[in-house]
PDB file of C-alpha atoms in Angstrom:
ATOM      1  CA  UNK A   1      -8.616  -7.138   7.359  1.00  0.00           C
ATOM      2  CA  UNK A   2      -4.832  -6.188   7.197  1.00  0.00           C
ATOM      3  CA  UNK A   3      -3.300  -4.902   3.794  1.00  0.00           C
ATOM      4  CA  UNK A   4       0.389  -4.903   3.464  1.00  0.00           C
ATOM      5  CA  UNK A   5       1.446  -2.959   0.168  1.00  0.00           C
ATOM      6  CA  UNK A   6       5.140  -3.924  -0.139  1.00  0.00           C
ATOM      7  CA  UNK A   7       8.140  -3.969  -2.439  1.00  0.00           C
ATOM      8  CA  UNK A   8      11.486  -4.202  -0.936  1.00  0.00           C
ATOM      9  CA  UNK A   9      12.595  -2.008  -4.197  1.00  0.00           C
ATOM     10  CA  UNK A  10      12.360   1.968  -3.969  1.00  0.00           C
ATOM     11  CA  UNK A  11      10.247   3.698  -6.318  1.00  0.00           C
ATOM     12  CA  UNK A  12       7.720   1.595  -7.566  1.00  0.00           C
ATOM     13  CA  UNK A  13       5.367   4.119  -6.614  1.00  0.00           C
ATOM     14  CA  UNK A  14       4.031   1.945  -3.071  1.00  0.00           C
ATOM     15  CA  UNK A  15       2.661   5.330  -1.436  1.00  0.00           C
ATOM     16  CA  UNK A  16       0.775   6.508  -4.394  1.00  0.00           C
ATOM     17  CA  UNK A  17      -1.339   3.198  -4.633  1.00  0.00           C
ATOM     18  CA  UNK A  18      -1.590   2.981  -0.853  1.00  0.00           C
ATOM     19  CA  UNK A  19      -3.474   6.280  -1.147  1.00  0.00           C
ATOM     20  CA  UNK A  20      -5.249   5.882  -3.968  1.00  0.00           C
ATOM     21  CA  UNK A  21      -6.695   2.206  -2.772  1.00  0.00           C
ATOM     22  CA  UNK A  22      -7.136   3.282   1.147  1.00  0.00           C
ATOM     23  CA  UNK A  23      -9.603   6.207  -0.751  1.00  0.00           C
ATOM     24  CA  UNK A  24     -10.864   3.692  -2.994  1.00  0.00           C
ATOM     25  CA  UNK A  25     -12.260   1.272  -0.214  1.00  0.00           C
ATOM     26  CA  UNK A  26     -13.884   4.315   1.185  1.00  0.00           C
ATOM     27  CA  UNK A  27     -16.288   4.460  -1.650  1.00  0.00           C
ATOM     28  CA  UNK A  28     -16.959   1.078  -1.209  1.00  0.00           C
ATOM     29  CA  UNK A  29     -18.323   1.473   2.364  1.00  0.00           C
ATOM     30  CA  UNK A  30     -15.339   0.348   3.656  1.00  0.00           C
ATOM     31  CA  UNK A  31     -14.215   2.391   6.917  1.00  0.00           C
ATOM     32  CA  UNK A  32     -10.221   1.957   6.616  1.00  0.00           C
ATOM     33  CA  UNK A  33      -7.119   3.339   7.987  1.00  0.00           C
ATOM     34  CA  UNK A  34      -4.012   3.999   5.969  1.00  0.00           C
ATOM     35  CA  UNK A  35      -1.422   3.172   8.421  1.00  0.00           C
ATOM     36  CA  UNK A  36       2.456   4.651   7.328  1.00  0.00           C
ATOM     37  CA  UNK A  37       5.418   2.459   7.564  1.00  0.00           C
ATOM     38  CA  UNK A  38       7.737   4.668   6.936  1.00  0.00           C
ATOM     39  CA  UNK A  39       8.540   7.753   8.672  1.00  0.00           C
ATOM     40  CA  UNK A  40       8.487  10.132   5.754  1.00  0.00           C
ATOM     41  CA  UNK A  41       4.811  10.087   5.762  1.00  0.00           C
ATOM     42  CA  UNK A  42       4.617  10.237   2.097  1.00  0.00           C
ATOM     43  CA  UNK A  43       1.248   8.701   1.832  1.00  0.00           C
ATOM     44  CA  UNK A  44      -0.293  11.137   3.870  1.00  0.00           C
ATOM     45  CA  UNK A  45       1.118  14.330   2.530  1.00  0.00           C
ATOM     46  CA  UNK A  46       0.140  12.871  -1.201  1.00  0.00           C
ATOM     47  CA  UNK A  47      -3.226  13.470  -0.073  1.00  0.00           C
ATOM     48  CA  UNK A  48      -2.513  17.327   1.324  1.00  0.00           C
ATOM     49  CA  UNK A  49      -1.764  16.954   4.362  1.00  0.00           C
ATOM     50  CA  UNK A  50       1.849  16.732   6.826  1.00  0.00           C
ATOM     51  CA  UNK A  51       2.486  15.264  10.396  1.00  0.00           C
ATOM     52  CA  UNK A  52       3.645  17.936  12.297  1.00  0.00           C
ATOM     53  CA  UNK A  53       2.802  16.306  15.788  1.00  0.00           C
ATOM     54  CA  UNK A  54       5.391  13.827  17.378  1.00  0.00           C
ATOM     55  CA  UNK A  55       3.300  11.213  18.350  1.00  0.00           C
ATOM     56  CA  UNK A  56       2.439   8.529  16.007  1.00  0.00           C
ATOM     57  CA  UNK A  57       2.057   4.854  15.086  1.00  0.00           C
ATOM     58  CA  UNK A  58       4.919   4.108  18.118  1.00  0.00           C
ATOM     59  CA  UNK A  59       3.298   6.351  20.593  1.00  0.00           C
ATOM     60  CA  UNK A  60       0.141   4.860  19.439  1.00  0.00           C
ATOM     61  CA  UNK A  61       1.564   1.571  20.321  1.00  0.00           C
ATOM     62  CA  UNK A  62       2.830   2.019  23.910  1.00  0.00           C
ATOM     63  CA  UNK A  63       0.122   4.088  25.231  1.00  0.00           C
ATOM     64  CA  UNK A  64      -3.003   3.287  23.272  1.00  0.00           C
ATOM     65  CA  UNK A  65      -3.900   7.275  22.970  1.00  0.00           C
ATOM     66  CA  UNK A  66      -5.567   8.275  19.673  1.00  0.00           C
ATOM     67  CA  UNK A  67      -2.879   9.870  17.529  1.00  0.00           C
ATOM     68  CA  UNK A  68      -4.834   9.032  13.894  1.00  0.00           C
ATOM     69  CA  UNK A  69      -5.540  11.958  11.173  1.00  0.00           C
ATOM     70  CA  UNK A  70      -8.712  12.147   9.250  1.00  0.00           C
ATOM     71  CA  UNK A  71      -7.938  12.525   5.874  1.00  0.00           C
ATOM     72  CA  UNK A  72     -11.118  11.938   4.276  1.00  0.00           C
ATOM     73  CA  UNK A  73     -14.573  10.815   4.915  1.00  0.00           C
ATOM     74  CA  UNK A  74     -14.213   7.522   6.293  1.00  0.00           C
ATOM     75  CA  UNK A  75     -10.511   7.537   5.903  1.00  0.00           C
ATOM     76  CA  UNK A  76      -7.966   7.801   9.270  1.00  0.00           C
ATOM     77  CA  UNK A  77      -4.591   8.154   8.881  1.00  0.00           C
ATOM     78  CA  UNK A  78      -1.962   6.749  11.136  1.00  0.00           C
ATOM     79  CA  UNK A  79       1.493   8.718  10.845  1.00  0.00           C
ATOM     80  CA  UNK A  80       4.816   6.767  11.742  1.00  0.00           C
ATOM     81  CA  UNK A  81       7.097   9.257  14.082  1.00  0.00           C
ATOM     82  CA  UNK A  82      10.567   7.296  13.845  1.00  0.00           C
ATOM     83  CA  UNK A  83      11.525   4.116  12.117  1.00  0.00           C
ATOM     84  CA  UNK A  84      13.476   3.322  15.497  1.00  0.00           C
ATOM     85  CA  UNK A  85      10.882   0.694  16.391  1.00  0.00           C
ATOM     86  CA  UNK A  86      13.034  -2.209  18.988  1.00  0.00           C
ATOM     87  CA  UNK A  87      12.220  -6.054  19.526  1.00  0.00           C
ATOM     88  CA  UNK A  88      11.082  -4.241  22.722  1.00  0.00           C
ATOM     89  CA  UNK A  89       8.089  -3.070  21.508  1.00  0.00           C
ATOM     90  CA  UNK A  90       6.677  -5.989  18.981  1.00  0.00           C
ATOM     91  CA  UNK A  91       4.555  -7.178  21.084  1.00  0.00           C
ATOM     92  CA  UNK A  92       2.810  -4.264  21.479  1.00  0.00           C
ATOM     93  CA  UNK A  93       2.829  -3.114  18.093  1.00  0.00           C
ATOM     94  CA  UNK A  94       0.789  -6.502  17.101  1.00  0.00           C
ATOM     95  CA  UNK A  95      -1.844  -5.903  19.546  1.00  0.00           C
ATOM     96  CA  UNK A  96      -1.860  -1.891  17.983  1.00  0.00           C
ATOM     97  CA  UNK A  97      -2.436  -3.661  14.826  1.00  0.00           C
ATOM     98  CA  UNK A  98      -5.171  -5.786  16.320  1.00  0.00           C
ATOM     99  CA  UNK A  99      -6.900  -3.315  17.731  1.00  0.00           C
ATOM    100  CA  UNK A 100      -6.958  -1.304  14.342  1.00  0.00           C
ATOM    101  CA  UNK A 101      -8.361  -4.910  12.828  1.00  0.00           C
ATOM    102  CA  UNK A 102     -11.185  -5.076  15.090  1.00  0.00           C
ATOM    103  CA  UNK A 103     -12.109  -0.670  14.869  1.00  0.00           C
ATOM    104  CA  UNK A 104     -11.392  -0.608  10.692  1.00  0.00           C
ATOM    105  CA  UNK A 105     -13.414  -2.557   8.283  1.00  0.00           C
ATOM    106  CA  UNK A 106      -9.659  -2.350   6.460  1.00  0.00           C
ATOM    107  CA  UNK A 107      -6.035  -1.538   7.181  1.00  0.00           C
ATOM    108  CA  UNK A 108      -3.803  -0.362   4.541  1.00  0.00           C
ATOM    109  CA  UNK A 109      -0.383  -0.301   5.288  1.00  0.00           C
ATOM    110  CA  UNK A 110       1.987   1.580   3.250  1.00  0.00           C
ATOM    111  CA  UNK A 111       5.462  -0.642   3.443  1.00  0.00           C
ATOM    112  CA  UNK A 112       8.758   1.268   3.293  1.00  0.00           C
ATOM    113  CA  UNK A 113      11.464  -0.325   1.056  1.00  0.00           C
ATOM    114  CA  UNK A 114      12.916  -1.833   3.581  1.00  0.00           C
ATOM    115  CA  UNK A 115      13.096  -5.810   5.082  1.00  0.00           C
ATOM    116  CA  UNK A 116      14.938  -5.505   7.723  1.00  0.00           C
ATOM    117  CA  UNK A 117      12.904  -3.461   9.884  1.00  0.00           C
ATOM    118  CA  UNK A 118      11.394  -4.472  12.929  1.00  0.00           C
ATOM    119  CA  UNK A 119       7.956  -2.833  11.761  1.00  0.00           C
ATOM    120  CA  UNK A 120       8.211  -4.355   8.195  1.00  0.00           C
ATOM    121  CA  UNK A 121       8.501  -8.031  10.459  1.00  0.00           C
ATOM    122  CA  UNK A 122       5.587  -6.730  11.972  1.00  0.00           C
ATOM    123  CA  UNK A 123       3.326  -6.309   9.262  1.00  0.00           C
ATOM    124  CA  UNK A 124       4.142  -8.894   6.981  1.00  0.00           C
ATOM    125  CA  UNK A 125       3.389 -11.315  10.023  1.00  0.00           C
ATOM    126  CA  UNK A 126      -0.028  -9.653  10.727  1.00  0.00           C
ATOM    127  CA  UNK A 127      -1.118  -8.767   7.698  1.00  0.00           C
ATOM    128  CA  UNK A 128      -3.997 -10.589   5.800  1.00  0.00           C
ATOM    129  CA  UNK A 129      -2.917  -9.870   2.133  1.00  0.00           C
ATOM    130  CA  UNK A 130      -0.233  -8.434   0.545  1.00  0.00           C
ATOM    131  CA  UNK A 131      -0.310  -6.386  -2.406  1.00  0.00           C
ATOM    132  CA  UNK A 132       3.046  -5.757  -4.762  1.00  0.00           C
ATOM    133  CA  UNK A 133       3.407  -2.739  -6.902  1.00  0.00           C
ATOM    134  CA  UNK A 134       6.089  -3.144  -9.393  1.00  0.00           C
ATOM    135  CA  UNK A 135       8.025  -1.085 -12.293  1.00  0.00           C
ATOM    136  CA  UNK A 136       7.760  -3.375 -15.256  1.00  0.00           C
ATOM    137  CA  UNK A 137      11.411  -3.428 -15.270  1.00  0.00           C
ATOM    138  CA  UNK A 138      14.242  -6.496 -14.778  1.00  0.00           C
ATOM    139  CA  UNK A 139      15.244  -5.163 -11.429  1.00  0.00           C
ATOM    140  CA  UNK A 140      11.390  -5.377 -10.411  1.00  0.00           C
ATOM    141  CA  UNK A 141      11.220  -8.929 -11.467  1.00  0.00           C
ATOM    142  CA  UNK A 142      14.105  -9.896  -8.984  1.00  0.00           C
ATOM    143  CA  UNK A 143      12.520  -8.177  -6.196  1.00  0.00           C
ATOM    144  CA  UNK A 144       9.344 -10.146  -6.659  1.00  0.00           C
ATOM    145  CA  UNK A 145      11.414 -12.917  -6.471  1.00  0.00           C
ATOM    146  CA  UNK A 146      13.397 -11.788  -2.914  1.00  0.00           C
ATOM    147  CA  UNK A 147      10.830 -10.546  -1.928  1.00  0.00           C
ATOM    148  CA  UNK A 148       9.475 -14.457  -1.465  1.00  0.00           C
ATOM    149  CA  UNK A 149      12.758 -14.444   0.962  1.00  0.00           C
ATOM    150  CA  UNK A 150      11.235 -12.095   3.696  1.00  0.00           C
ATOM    151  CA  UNK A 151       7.313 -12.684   3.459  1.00  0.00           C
ATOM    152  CA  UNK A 152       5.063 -15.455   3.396  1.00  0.00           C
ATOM    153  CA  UNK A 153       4.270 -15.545  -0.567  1.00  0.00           C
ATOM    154  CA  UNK A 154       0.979 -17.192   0.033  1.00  0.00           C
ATOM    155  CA  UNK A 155      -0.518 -13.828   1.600  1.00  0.00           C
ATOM    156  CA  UNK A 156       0.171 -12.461  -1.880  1.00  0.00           C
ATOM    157  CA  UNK A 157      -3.077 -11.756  -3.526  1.00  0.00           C
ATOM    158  CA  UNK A 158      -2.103  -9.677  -6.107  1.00  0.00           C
ATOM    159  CA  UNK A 159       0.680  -7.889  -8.121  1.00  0.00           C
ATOM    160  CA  UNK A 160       0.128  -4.523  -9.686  1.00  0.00           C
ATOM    161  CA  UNK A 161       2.284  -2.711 -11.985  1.00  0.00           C
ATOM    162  CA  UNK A 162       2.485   0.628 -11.527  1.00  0.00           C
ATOM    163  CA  UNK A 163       4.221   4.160 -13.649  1.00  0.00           C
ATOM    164  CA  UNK A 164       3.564   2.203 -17.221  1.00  0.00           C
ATOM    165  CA  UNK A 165       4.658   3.907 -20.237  1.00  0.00           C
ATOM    166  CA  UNK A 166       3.319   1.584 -22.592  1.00  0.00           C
ATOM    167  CA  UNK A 167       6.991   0.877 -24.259  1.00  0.00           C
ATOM    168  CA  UNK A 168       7.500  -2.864 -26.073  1.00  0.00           C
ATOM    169  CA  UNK A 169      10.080  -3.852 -23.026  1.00  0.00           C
ATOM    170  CA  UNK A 170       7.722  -3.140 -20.396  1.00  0.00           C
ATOM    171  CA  UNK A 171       4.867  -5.033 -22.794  1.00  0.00           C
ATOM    172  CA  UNK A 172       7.032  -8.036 -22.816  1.00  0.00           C
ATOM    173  CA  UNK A 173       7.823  -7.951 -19.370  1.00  0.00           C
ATOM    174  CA  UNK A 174       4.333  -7.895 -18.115  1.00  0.00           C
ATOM    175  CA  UNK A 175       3.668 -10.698 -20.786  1.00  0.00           C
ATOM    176  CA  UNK A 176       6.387 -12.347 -18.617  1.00  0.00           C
ATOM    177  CA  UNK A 177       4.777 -11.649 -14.946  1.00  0.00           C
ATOM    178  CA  UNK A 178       1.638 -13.308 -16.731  1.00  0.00           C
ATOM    179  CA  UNK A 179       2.951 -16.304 -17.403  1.00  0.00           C
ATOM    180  CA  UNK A 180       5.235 -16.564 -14.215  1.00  0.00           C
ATOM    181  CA  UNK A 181       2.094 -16.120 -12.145  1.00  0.00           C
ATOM    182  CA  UNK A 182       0.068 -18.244 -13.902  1.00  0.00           C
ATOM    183  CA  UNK A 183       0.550 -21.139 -12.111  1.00  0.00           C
ATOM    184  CA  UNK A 184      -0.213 -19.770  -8.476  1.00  0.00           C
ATOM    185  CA  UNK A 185      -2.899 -17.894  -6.781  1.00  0.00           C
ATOM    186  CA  UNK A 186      -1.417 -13.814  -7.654  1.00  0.00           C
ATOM    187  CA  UNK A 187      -3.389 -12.051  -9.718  1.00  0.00           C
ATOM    188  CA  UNK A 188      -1.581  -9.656 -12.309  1.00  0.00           C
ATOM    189  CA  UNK A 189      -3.614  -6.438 -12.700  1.00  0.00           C
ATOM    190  CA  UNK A 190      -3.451  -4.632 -15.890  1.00  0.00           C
ATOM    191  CA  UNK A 191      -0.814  -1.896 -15.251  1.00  0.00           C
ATOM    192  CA  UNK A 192      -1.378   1.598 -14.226  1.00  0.00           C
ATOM    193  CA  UNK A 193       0.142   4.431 -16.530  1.00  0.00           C
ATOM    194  CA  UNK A 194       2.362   6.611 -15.474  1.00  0.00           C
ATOM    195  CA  UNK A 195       0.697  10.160 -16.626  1.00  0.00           C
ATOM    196  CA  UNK A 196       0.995  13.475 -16.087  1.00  0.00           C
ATOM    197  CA  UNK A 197      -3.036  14.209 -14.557  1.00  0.00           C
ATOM    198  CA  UNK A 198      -1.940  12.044 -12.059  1.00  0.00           C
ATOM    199  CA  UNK A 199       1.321  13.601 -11.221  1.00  0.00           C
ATOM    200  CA  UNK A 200      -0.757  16.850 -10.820  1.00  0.00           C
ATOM    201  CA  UNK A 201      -3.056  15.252  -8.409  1.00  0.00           C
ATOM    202  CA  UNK A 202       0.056  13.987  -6.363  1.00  0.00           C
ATOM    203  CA  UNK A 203       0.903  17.566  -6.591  1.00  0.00           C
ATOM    204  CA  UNK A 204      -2.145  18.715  -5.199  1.00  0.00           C
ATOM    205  CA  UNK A 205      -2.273  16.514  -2.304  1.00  0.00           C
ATOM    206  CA  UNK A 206      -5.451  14.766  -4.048  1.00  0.00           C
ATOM    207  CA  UNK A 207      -6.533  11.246  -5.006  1.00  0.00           C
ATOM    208  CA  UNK A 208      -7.829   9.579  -8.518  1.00  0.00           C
ATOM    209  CA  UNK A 209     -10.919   9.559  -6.312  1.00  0.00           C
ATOM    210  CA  UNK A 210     -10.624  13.931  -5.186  1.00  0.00           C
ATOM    211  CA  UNK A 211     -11.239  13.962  -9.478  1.00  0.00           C
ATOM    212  CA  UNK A 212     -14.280  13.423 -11.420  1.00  0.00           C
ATOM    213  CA  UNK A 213     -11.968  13.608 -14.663  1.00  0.00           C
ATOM    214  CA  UNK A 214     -12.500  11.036 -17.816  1.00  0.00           C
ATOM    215  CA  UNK A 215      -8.589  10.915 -17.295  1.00  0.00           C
ATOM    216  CA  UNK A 216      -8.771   9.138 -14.406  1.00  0.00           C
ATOM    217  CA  UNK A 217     -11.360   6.304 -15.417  1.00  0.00           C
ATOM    218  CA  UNK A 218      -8.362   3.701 -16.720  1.00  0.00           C
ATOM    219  CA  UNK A 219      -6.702   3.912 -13.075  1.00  0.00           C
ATOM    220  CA  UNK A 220      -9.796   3.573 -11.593  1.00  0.00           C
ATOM    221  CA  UNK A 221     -10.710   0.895 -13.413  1.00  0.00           C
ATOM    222  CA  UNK A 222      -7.524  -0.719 -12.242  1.00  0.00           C
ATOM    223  CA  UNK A 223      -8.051  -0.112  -8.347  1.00  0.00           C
ATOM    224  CA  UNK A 224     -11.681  -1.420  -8.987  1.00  0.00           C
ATOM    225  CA  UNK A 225      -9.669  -4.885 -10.080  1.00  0.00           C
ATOM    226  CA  UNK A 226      -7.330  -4.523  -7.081  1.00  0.00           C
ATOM    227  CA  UNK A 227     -10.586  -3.960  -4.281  1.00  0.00           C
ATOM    228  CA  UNK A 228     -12.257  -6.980  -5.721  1.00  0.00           C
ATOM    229  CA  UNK A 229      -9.693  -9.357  -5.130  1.00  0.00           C
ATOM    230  CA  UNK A 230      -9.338  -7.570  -1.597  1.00  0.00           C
ATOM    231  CA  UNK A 231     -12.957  -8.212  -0.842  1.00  0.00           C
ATOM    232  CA  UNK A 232     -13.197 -11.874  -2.316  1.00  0.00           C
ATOM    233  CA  UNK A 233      -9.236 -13.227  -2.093  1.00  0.00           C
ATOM    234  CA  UNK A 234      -9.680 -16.408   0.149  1.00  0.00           C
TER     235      UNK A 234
END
């Protein structure tokens, strides 16, 4: 199973949940790769570690050699080494993708903000599911809705709001995401707050799921509501 986690919007916090789920599915039982799609690699060093080699998710793709990076028990990371990816190489690219499908109980792709991209093409078209983080602000809100523009909004199985500060706008905007998804098959999480234990984990290259803190229950809780709609989203 293919998960795209996408927002064409910057900082909604995409490569922090894309780490912190990829771990999360590991606890599960769930073997899964965290695959980048961006070449900043942000996902990866938010869990301590950097791509210093140059062959990645590209090379990956035209030669079928093993470039991935274990990251964690049961967790395989595959870097991106350029965001130069051609119509040349799509076709390849898919059948990379495949072949991650059939070795990884779960894929977890970590979108860039991008739609233009030939690799963001790519993985909304192969991709299973697709997850949205979102800022509960207005500019948020009209991404969700251009983001229906560029992928197919029936692979959307849920939307998760992310860096909450618990303020009455962002209260009334969620209260708006509820009703506008009420009607359709997106689930709304409860949001994720924006706090500084979890900054300090980014910091330290860790996971919610590195920490055995109380302070980390209420995100955890949240990923638990994200994996189950992974696991039983039809």
């Amino acid at each position: 199973m293919i998960i795209y986690v996408k927002n064409n919007k910057g900082g909604t916090g995409k490569s922090s949940i894309s780490r912190n789920l990829a771990h999360g599915l590991t606890t599960k039982g769930f073997r899964t790769a965290l695959v980048s799609g961006d070449s900043q690699n942000d996902s990866l060093i938010l869990l301590g570690q950097e791509f210093t080699d140059k062959k990645g998710l590209k090379y990956f793709s035209q030669y079928g050699e093993d470039i991935e990076i274990r990251i964690r028990k049961d967790l395989d990371y595959y870097p991106l080494e350029t965001n130069s990816i051609g119509t040349g190489l799509r076709k390849k690219v898919i059948k990379a993708f495949e072949r991650l499908d059939k070795e990884y109980d779960i894929v977890v792709v970590d979108g860039a903000p991008s739609k233009e991209d030939q690799l963001s093409k790519i993985a909304a078209e192969v991709t299973h599911q697709i997850i949205i983080p979102v800022q509960l602000d207005g500019a948020s809100i009209k991404a969700i809705k251009r983001l229906q523009e560029t992928v197919d909004i029936e692979k959307v199985s849920c939307v998760v709001p992310n860096l909450f500060l618990g303020t009455k706008d962002e209260t009334d905007i969620y209260d708006a995401l509820d009703q506008f998804f009420e009607s359709t098959n997106v689930y709304l999480t409860k949001a994720i707050k924006h706090t500084a234990f979890e900054r300090r984990l980014c910091l330290k290259g860790k996971s919610i799921y590195d920490s055995r803190s109380k302070k980390t229950l209420e995100s955890k809780a949240v990923y638990d509501e994200i994996m189950d709609v992974i696991i039983t989203w039809e």
